[in-house]
């Protein structure tokens, strides 16, 4: 099947006819870099904000699919630290969509047992946005279904920098010795403490970049790049990406189990 909208070729949902999900469980943690809203709109002669609106619909579909497919953690790259550099009107549109999503969808997420977790730098956020993020977390904190992790005002390098400063302060205060800093202490200082590392990272629109997303946590994740722009992301694309994940031979830096 040809890729949509003339995007670069890649595997497609039609290849999932003999789905490995019939035999294997879904990855516990899937992270998604949602890319292509602007290009989706441009190819249709629509304003960029319409691409972002359709992107919100794709988020809803992705959450439903994650629940149906048995994913335990779904992390979405909602708004990066670098996105503030976009034109002010576009940033305002994105903030408006965030507010609308929380107000309109939080009740439904809560009803389906979804727990919302926000990662990213909250310092300097406007009170209304900070309040919405806090409300989403607090209202759903006791839920035991899918954990939806929203990366907002997030950058992987910035997250590591915050963690390093936290650990440096602990050493300076005498609460920790330098030799006590290890992989586990660093991981515990990150925004994602308590969340398992992603097994699978999906990026839409055919791009092949990490874009400062979960830099520490994705060291051994599998990456699947799909040609579809984010507004076209649906259950079939999600399932096909998981099928591709199951075709991979994960080594974690060691020998393959298939090597015998």
PDB file of C-alpha atoms in Angstrom:
ATOM      1  CA  UNK A   1       0.000   0.000   0.000  1.00  0.00           C
ATOM      2  CA  UNK A   2       1.388   3.414  -0.880  1.00  0.00           C
ATOM      3  CA  UNK A   3       2.302   5.738   1.956  1.00  0.00           C
ATOM      4  CA  UNK A   4      -0.161   8.527   2.710  1.00  0.00           C
ATOM      5  CA  UNK A   5       0.255  12.087   1.477  1.00  0.00           C
ATOM      6  CA  UNK A   6       3.425  11.226  -0.423  1.00  0.00           C
ATOM      7  CA  UNK A   7       5.428  10.734   2.765  1.00  0.00           C
ATOM      8  CA  UNK A   8       8.642   8.661   2.700  1.00  0.00           C
ATOM      9  CA  UNK A   9       7.995   4.932   2.276  1.00  0.00           C
ATOM     10  CA  UNK A  10       7.899   2.710   5.331  1.00  0.00           C
ATOM     11  CA  UNK A  11       6.031  -0.344   6.571  1.00  0.00           C
ATOM     12  CA  UNK A  12       2.262   0.151   6.599  1.00  0.00           C
ATOM     13  CA  UNK A  13      -0.739  -1.153   8.488  1.00  0.00           C
ATOM     14  CA  UNK A  14      -1.558  -3.604   5.681  1.00  0.00           C
ATOM     15  CA  UNK A  15       1.524  -5.620   6.606  1.00  0.00           C
ATOM     16  CA  UNK A  16      -0.071  -6.468   9.953  1.00  0.00           C
ATOM     17  CA  UNK A  17      -2.441  -9.087   8.527  1.00  0.00           C
ATOM     18  CA  UNK A  18      -0.772 -11.865  10.511  1.00  0.00           C
ATOM     19  CA  UNK A  19      -0.358  -9.717  13.594  1.00  0.00           C
ATOM     20  CA  UNK A  20       2.183 -10.779  16.168  1.00  0.00           C
ATOM     21  CA  UNK A  21      -0.202  -9.357  18.758  1.00  0.00           C
ATOM     22  CA  UNK A  22      -2.173 -12.563  18.305  1.00  0.00           C
ATOM     23  CA  UNK A  23       0.782 -14.307  19.915  1.00  0.00           C
ATOM     24  CA  UNK A  24       2.630 -11.720  22.000  1.00  0.00           C
ATOM     25  CA  UNK A  25       1.708  -9.054  24.482  1.00  0.00           C
ATOM     26  CA  UNK A  26       2.008  -5.386  23.617  1.00  0.00           C
ATOM     27  CA  UNK A  27       5.106  -3.506  24.834  1.00  0.00           C
ATOM     28  CA  UNK A  28       4.521  -2.147  28.325  1.00  0.00           C
ATOM     29  CA  UNK A  29       5.571   1.411  27.471  1.00  0.00           C
ATOM     30  CA  UNK A  30       5.089   3.107  24.116  1.00  0.00           C
ATOM     31  CA  UNK A  31       6.293   6.680  23.561  1.00  0.00           C
ATOM     32  CA  UNK A  32       5.181   8.741  20.573  1.00  0.00           C
ATOM     33  CA  UNK A  33       6.752  11.761  18.898  1.00  0.00           C
ATOM     34  CA  UNK A  34       3.677  13.334  17.300  1.00  0.00           C
ATOM     35  CA  UNK A  35       4.933  15.031  14.145  1.00  0.00           C
ATOM     36  CA  UNK A  36       3.418  16.437  10.978  1.00  0.00           C
ATOM     37  CA  UNK A  37       0.395  18.507  12.018  1.00  0.00           C
ATOM     38  CA  UNK A  38       1.555  21.556  10.077  1.00  0.00           C
ATOM     39  CA  UNK A  39       2.437  19.629   6.931  1.00  0.00           C
ATOM     40  CA  UNK A  40      -0.874  17.755   7.086  1.00  0.00           C
ATOM     41  CA  UNK A  41      -2.696  21.105   7.095  1.00  0.00           C
ATOM     42  CA  UNK A  42      -0.483  22.693   4.423  1.00  0.00           C
ATOM     43  CA  UNK A  43      -1.141  19.866   1.965  1.00  0.00           C
ATOM     44  CA  UNK A  44      -4.843  20.575   2.314  1.00  0.00           C
ATOM     45  CA  UNK A  45      -4.557  24.329   2.105  1.00  0.00           C
ATOM     46  CA  UNK A  46      -5.687  24.656   5.724  1.00  0.00           C
ATOM     47  CA  UNK A  47      -4.283  26.824   8.538  1.00  0.00           C
ATOM     48  CA  UNK A  48      -1.767  25.143  10.833  1.00  0.00           C
ATOM     49  CA  UNK A  49      -4.168  25.325  13.765  1.00  0.00           C
ATOM     50  CA  UNK A  50      -6.488  22.938  11.918  1.00  0.00           C
ATOM     51  CA  UNK A  51      -3.652  20.425  11.782  1.00  0.00           C
ATOM     52  CA  UNK A  52      -3.210  20.811  15.532  1.00  0.00           C
ATOM     53  CA  UNK A  53      -6.958  20.341  16.081  1.00  0.00           C
ATOM     54  CA  UNK A  54      -6.882  17.129  14.070  1.00  0.00           C
ATOM     55  CA  UNK A  55      -3.801  16.143  16.042  1.00  0.00           C
ATOM     56  CA  UNK A  56      -5.835  16.322  19.254  1.00  0.00           C
ATOM     57  CA  UNK A  57      -8.303  13.869  17.690  1.00  0.00           C
ATOM     58  CA  UNK A  58      -5.375  11.571  16.942  1.00  0.00           C
ATOM     59  CA  UNK A  59      -4.354  11.745  20.615  1.00  0.00           C
ATOM     60  CA  UNK A  60      -7.821  10.521  21.559  1.00  0.00           C
ATOM     61  CA  UNK A  61      -7.519   7.638  19.096  1.00  0.00           C
ATOM     62  CA  UNK A  62      -4.046   6.753  20.377  1.00  0.00           C
ATOM     63  CA  UNK A  63      -5.255   6.582  23.978  1.00  0.00           C
ATOM     64  CA  UNK A  64      -8.164   4.335  23.003  1.00  0.00           C
ATOM     65  CA  UNK A  65      -5.866   2.103  20.969  1.00  0.00           C
ATOM     66  CA  UNK A  66      -3.308   1.872  23.775  1.00  0.00           C
ATOM     67  CA  UNK A  67      -6.022   0.639  26.116  1.00  0.00           C
ATOM     68  CA  UNK A  68      -7.354  -1.844  23.555  1.00  0.00           C
ATOM     69  CA  UNK A  69      -3.877  -3.148  22.710  1.00  0.00           C
ATOM     70  CA  UNK A  70      -2.876  -3.635  26.351  1.00  0.00           C
ATOM     71  CA  UNK A  71      -0.222  -0.920  26.589  1.00  0.00           C
ATOM     72  CA  UNK A  72       0.416   0.040  30.227  1.00  0.00           C
ATOM     73  CA  UNK A  73       2.215   3.365  29.713  1.00  0.00           C
ATOM     74  CA  UNK A  74       1.725   5.758  26.802  1.00  0.00           C
ATOM     75  CA  UNK A  75       3.958   8.830  26.632  1.00  0.00           C
ATOM     76  CA  UNK A  76       3.172  11.591  24.141  1.00  0.00           C
ATOM     77  CA  UNK A  77       5.420  14.530  23.237  1.00  0.00           C
ATOM     78  CA  UNK A  78       2.833  17.239  23.727  1.00  0.00           C
ATOM     79  CA  UNK A  79       4.903  20.440  23.751  1.00  0.00           C
ATOM     80  CA  UNK A  80       8.672  20.713  23.742  1.00  0.00           C
ATOM     81  CA  UNK A  81      10.879  23.308  25.394  1.00  0.00           C
ATOM     82  CA  UNK A  82      11.779  24.519  21.898  1.00  0.00           C
ATOM     83  CA  UNK A  83       8.149  24.950  20.805  1.00  0.00           C
ATOM     84  CA  UNK A  84       7.980  28.301  22.589  1.00  0.00           C
ATOM     85  CA  UNK A  85      10.042  29.664  19.674  1.00  0.00           C
ATOM     86  CA  UNK A  86       7.117  29.202  17.300  1.00  0.00           C
ATOM     87  CA  UNK A  87       5.083  32.264  16.246  1.00  0.00           C
ATOM     88  CA  UNK A  88       3.127  33.655  19.226  1.00  0.00           C
ATOM     89  CA  UNK A  89      -0.212  33.115  17.488  1.00  0.00           C
ATOM     90  CA  UNK A  90       0.551  29.416  16.978  1.00  0.00           C
ATOM     91  CA  UNK A  91       1.697  29.013  20.585  1.00  0.00           C
ATOM     92  CA  UNK A  92      -1.537  30.653  21.731  1.00  0.00           C
ATOM     93  CA  UNK A  93      -3.538  28.243  19.562  1.00  0.00           C
ATOM     94  CA  UNK A  94      -1.670  25.275  21.054  1.00  0.00           C
ATOM     95  CA  UNK A  95      -2.302  26.481  24.607  1.00  0.00           C
ATOM     96  CA  UNK A  96      -5.969  26.924  23.775  1.00  0.00           C
ATOM     97  CA  UNK A  97      -6.163  23.369  22.471  1.00  0.00           C
ATOM     98  CA  UNK A  98      -4.458  22.098  25.627  1.00  0.00           C
ATOM     99  CA  UNK A  99      -7.020  23.837  27.796  1.00  0.00           C
ATOM    100  CA  UNK A 100      -9.870  22.502  25.676  1.00  0.00           C
ATOM    101  CA  UNK A 101      -8.478  18.970  25.783  1.00  0.00           C
ATOM    102  CA  UNK A 102      -8.184  18.956  29.578  1.00  0.00           C
ATOM    103  CA  UNK A 103     -11.611  20.465  30.111  1.00  0.00           C
ATOM    104  CA  UNK A 104     -13.325  18.229  27.574  1.00  0.00           C
ATOM    105  CA  UNK A 105     -11.437  14.946  27.900  1.00  0.00           C
ATOM    106  CA  UNK A 106     -10.314  14.687  31.506  1.00  0.00           C
ATOM    107  CA  UNK A 107     -13.675  13.379  32.704  1.00  0.00           C
ATOM    108  CA  UNK A 108     -13.658  10.671  30.029  1.00  0.00           C
ATOM    109  CA  UNK A 109     -10.061   9.689  30.786  1.00  0.00           C
ATOM    110  CA  UNK A 110     -10.883   9.472  34.473  1.00  0.00           C
ATOM    111  CA  UNK A 111     -13.969   7.348  33.772  1.00  0.00           C
ATOM    112  CA  UNK A 112     -11.798   4.875  31.842  1.00  0.00           C
ATOM    113  CA  UNK A 113      -9.297   4.573  34.692  1.00  0.00           C
ATOM    114  CA  UNK A 114      -6.531   6.501  32.929  1.00  0.00           C
ATOM    115  CA  UNK A 115      -3.915   8.055  35.177  1.00  0.00           C
ATOM    116  CA  UNK A 116      -2.391  11.266  33.838  1.00  0.00           C
ATOM    117  CA  UNK A 117       1.229  12.097  34.587  1.00  0.00           C
ATOM    118  CA  UNK A 118       2.928  15.302  33.413  1.00  0.00           C
ATOM    119  CA  UNK A 119       6.674  15.536  32.807  1.00  0.00           C
ATOM    120  CA  UNK A 120       8.621  18.657  31.926  1.00  0.00           C
ATOM    121  CA  UNK A 121       9.646  21.956  33.476  1.00  0.00           C
ATOM    122  CA  UNK A 122       6.729  23.718  35.181  1.00  0.00           C
ATOM    123  CA  UNK A 123       8.741  26.693  36.352  1.00  0.00           C
ATOM    124  CA  UNK A 124       7.562  29.864  34.657  1.00  0.00           C
ATOM    125  CA  UNK A 125       4.319  28.415  33.275  1.00  0.00           C
ATOM    126  CA  UNK A 126       1.297  30.688  33.443  1.00  0.00           C
ATOM    127  CA  UNK A 127      -0.931  29.972  36.478  1.00  0.00           C
ATOM    128  CA  UNK A 128      -3.850  28.780  34.343  1.00  0.00           C
ATOM    129  CA  UNK A 129      -1.748  26.228  32.456  1.00  0.00           C
ATOM    130  CA  UNK A 130       0.061  25.065  35.609  1.00  0.00           C
ATOM    131  CA  UNK A 131      -3.299  24.700  37.342  1.00  0.00           C
ATOM    132  CA  UNK A 132      -4.745  22.583  34.540  1.00  0.00           C
ATOM    133  CA  UNK A 133      -1.740  20.248  34.578  1.00  0.00           C
ATOM    134  CA  UNK A 134      -1.990  19.879  38.347  1.00  0.00           C
ATOM    135  CA  UNK A 135      -5.731  19.225  38.129  1.00  0.00           C
ATOM    136  CA  UNK A 136      -5.238  16.481  35.533  1.00  0.00           C
ATOM    137  CA  UNK A 137      -2.689  14.701  37.718  1.00  0.00           C
ATOM    138  CA  UNK A 138      -4.527  15.104  41.010  1.00  0.00           C
ATOM    139  CA  UNK A 139      -7.919  14.033  39.700  1.00  0.00           C
ATOM    140  CA  UNK A 140      -6.577  10.819  38.176  1.00  0.00           C
ATOM    141  CA  UNK A 141      -3.743   9.939  40.559  1.00  0.00           C
ATOM    142  CA  UNK A 142      -5.514   6.919  42.092  1.00  0.00           C
ATOM    143  CA  UNK A 143      -6.503   5.387  38.757  1.00  0.00           C
ATOM    144  CA  UNK A 144      -4.954   2.025  37.931  1.00  0.00           C
ATOM    145  CA  UNK A 145      -5.502   1.718  34.188  1.00  0.00           C
ATOM    146  CA  UNK A 146      -3.343   3.121  31.414  1.00  0.00           C
ATOM    147  CA  UNK A 147      -0.846   5.757  32.550  1.00  0.00           C
ATOM    148  CA  UNK A 148      -0.870   8.614  30.052  1.00  0.00           C
ATOM    149  CA  UNK A 149       2.387  10.544  30.368  1.00  0.00           C
ATOM    150  CA  UNK A 150       2.243  13.977  28.748  1.00  0.00           C
ATOM    151  CA  UNK A 151       5.597  15.625  28.050  1.00  0.00           C
ATOM    152  CA  UNK A 152       4.829  19.346  28.303  1.00  0.00           C
ATOM    153  CA  UNK A 153       7.441  22.112  28.183  1.00  0.00           C
ATOM    154  CA  UNK A 154       9.781  19.148  28.012  1.00  0.00           C
ATOM    155  CA  UNK A 155      13.282  18.608  26.675  1.00  0.00           C
ATOM    156  CA  UNK A 156      15.452  15.562  27.331  1.00  0.00           C
ATOM    157  CA  UNK A 157      18.671  17.506  27.836  1.00  0.00           C
ATOM    158  CA  UNK A 158      16.911  20.022  30.078  1.00  0.00           C
ATOM    159  CA  UNK A 159      15.503  17.171  32.162  1.00  0.00           C
ATOM    160  CA  UNK A 160      18.972  15.671  32.643  1.00  0.00           C
ATOM    161  CA  UNK A 161      20.356  19.105  33.549  1.00  0.00           C
ATOM    162  CA  UNK A 162      17.670  19.547  36.242  1.00  0.00           C
ATOM    163  CA  UNK A 163      18.499  16.104  37.608  1.00  0.00           C
ATOM    164  CA  UNK A 164      22.241  16.860  37.695  1.00  0.00           C
ATOM    165  CA  UNK A 165      21.636  20.096  39.582  1.00  0.00           C
ATOM    166  CA  UNK A 166      19.450  18.256  42.073  1.00  0.00           C
ATOM    167  CA  UNK A 167      22.145  15.665  42.693  1.00  0.00           C
ATOM    168  CA  UNK A 168      24.857  18.342  42.886  1.00  0.00           C
ATOM    169  CA  UNK A 169      22.859  20.156  45.562  1.00  0.00           C
ATOM    170  CA  UNK A 170      22.510  16.906  47.504  1.00  0.00           C
ATOM    171  CA  UNK A 171      26.301  16.443  47.404  1.00  0.00           C
ATOM    172  CA  UNK A 172      26.942  20.065  48.363  1.00  0.00           C
ATOM    173  CA  UNK A 173      24.562  19.753  51.327  1.00  0.00           C
ATOM    174  CA  UNK A 174      26.230  16.564  52.522  1.00  0.00           C
ATOM    175  CA  UNK A 175      23.154  14.444  51.908  1.00  0.00           C
ATOM    176  CA  UNK A 176      24.986  12.323  49.336  1.00  0.00           C
ATOM    177  CA  UNK A 177      28.566  11.432  48.462  1.00  0.00           C
ATOM    178  CA  UNK A 178      29.708  11.646  44.824  1.00  0.00           C
ATOM    179  CA  UNK A 179      30.447   7.929  44.819  1.00  0.00           C
ATOM    180  CA  UNK A 180      26.827   7.195  45.664  1.00  0.00           C
ATOM    181  CA  UNK A 181      25.605   8.617  42.375  1.00  0.00           C
ATOM    182  CA  UNK A 182      24.810   5.784  40.011  1.00  0.00           C
ATOM    183  CA  UNK A 183      22.356   4.833  37.300  1.00  0.00           C
ATOM    184  CA  UNK A 184      19.513   4.339  39.747  1.00  0.00           C
ATOM    185  CA  UNK A 185      20.032   7.645  41.568  1.00  0.00           C
ATOM    186  CA  UNK A 186      20.133   9.533  38.277  1.00  0.00           C
ATOM    187  CA  UNK A 187      16.972   7.794  37.062  1.00  0.00           C
ATOM    188  CA  UNK A 188      15.229   8.639  40.341  1.00  0.00           C
ATOM    189  CA  UNK A 189      16.076  12.323  39.874  1.00  0.00           C
ATOM    190  CA  UNK A 190      14.480  12.483  36.420  1.00  0.00           C
ATOM    191  CA  UNK A 191      10.909  13.612  35.726  1.00  0.00           C
ATOM    192  CA  UNK A 192      10.015  10.021  34.877  1.00  0.00           C
ATOM    193  CA  UNK A 193      10.900   8.528  38.263  1.00  0.00           C
ATOM    194  CA  UNK A 194       8.703   5.500  38.875  1.00  0.00           C
ATOM    195  CA  UNK A 195       7.924   5.072  35.166  1.00  0.00           C
ATOM    196  CA  UNK A 196       9.618   2.219  33.270  1.00  0.00           C
ATOM    197  CA  UNK A 197      11.747   3.133  30.279  1.00  0.00           C
ATOM    198  CA  UNK A 198       9.972   3.019  26.904  1.00  0.00           C
ATOM    199  CA  UNK A 199      10.144  -0.236  24.996  1.00  0.00           C
ATOM    200  CA  UNK A 200       9.006   1.335  21.739  1.00  0.00           C
ATOM    201  CA  UNK A 201       9.271   4.882  20.362  1.00  0.00           C
ATOM    202  CA  UNK A 202       7.049   5.759  17.402  1.00  0.00           C
ATOM    203  CA  UNK A 203       7.677   8.868  15.311  1.00  0.00           C
ATOM    204  CA  UNK A 204       5.188   9.942  12.686  1.00  0.00           C
ATOM    205  CA  UNK A 205       5.587  11.814   9.359  1.00  0.00           C
ATOM    206  CA  UNK A 206       8.594   9.807   8.181  1.00  0.00           C
ATOM    207  CA  UNK A 207      11.165  11.850  10.094  1.00  0.00           C
ATOM    208  CA  UNK A 208      14.151  10.098  11.686  1.00  0.00           C
ATOM    209  CA  UNK A 209      15.072  12.286  14.654  1.00  0.00           C
ATOM    210  CA  UNK A 210      14.749  11.938  18.424  1.00  0.00           C
ATOM    211  CA  UNK A 211      14.184  15.704  18.833  1.00  0.00           C
ATOM    212  CA  UNK A 212      15.382  15.882  22.442  1.00  0.00           C
ATOM    213  CA  UNK A 213      12.748  13.384  23.587  1.00  0.00           C
ATOM    214  CA  UNK A 214      13.407  11.096  26.570  1.00  0.00           C
ATOM    215  CA  UNK A 215      17.147  11.221  25.929  1.00  0.00           C
ATOM    216  CA  UNK A 216      18.131   9.144  28.958  1.00  0.00           C
ATOM    217  CA  UNK A 217      15.149   6.795  28.999  1.00  0.00           C
ATOM    218  CA  UNK A 218      15.261   5.633  25.378  1.00  0.00           C
ATOM    219  CA  UNK A 219      18.829   4.305  25.423  1.00  0.00           C
ATOM    220  CA  UNK A 220      17.621   0.798  24.557  1.00  0.00           C
ATOM    221  CA  UNK A 221      14.190   1.501  23.092  1.00  0.00           C
ATOM    222  CA  UNK A 222      13.205   0.278  19.647  1.00  0.00           C
ATOM    223  CA  UNK A 223      12.378   3.054  17.161  1.00  0.00           C
ATOM    224  CA  UNK A 224       9.700   2.733  14.509  1.00  0.00           C
ATOM    225  CA  UNK A 225       9.267   5.603  12.056  1.00  0.00           C
ATOM    226  CA  UNK A 226       5.936   5.669  10.237  1.00  0.00           C
ATOM    227  CA  UNK A 227       5.127   7.757   7.137  1.00  0.00           C
ATOM    228  CA  UNK A 228       1.726   8.953   8.312  1.00  0.00           C
ATOM    229  CA  UNK A 229       1.380  12.507   9.557  1.00  0.00           C
ATOM    230  CA  UNK A 230       0.145  12.633  13.140  1.00  0.00           C
ATOM    231  CA  UNK A 231      -3.469  13.631  12.280  1.00  0.00           C
ATOM    232  CA  UNK A 232      -3.705  10.385  10.255  1.00  0.00           C
ATOM    233  CA  UNK A 233      -2.425   8.183  13.086  1.00  0.00           C
ATOM    234  CA  UNK A 234      -5.013   5.508  13.872  1.00  0.00           C
ATOM    235  CA  UNK A 235      -5.441   2.061  15.395  1.00  0.00           C
ATOM    236  CA  UNK A 236      -4.089   0.249  12.325  1.00  0.00           C
ATOM    237  CA  UNK A 237      -0.906   2.332  12.267  1.00  0.00           C
ATOM    238  CA  UNK A 238      -0.432   1.841  16.014  1.00  0.00           C
ATOM    239  CA  UNK A 239      -0.874  -1.902  15.737  1.00  0.00           C
ATOM    240  CA  UNK A 240       1.461  -2.146  12.759  1.00  0.00           C
ATOM    241  CA  UNK A 241       4.155  -0.293  14.705  1.00  0.00           C
ATOM    242  CA  UNK A 242       3.813  -2.797  17.544  1.00  0.00           C
ATOM    243  CA  UNK A 243       4.038  -5.644  15.031  1.00  0.00           C
ATOM    244  CA  UNK A 244       7.297  -4.161  13.750  1.00  0.00           C
ATOM    245  CA  UNK A 245       8.539  -3.926  17.338  1.00  0.00           C
ATOM    246  CA  UNK A 246       7.899  -7.647  17.807  1.00  0.00           C
ATOM    247  CA  UNK A 247       9.919  -8.433  14.695  1.00  0.00           C
ATOM    248  CA  UNK A 248      12.988  -6.817  16.260  1.00  0.00           C
ATOM    249  CA  UNK A 249      15.685  -8.709  18.156  1.00  0.00           C
ATOM    250  CA  UNK A 250      16.310  -6.696  21.319  1.00  0.00           C
ATOM    251  CA  UNK A 251      19.802  -7.130  22.775  1.00  0.00           C
ATOM    252  CA  UNK A 252      20.191  -4.366  25.406  1.00  0.00           C
ATOM    253  CA  UNK A 253      23.881  -4.218  24.587  1.00  0.00           C
ATOM    254  CA  UNK A 254      24.395  -7.952  25.060  1.00  0.00           C
ATOM    255  CA  UNK A 255      24.186 -11.069  22.928  1.00  0.00           C
ATOM    256  CA  UNK A 256      20.977 -11.949  21.185  1.00  0.00           C
ATOM    257  CA  UNK A 257      18.921 -14.779  22.591  1.00  0.00           C
ATOM    258  CA  UNK A 258      18.687 -15.994  19.006  1.00  0.00           C
ATOM    259  CA  UNK A 259      22.477 -16.373  18.877  1.00  0.00           C
ATOM    260  CA  UNK A 260      22.137 -19.538  20.901  1.00  0.00           C
TER     261      UNK A 260
END
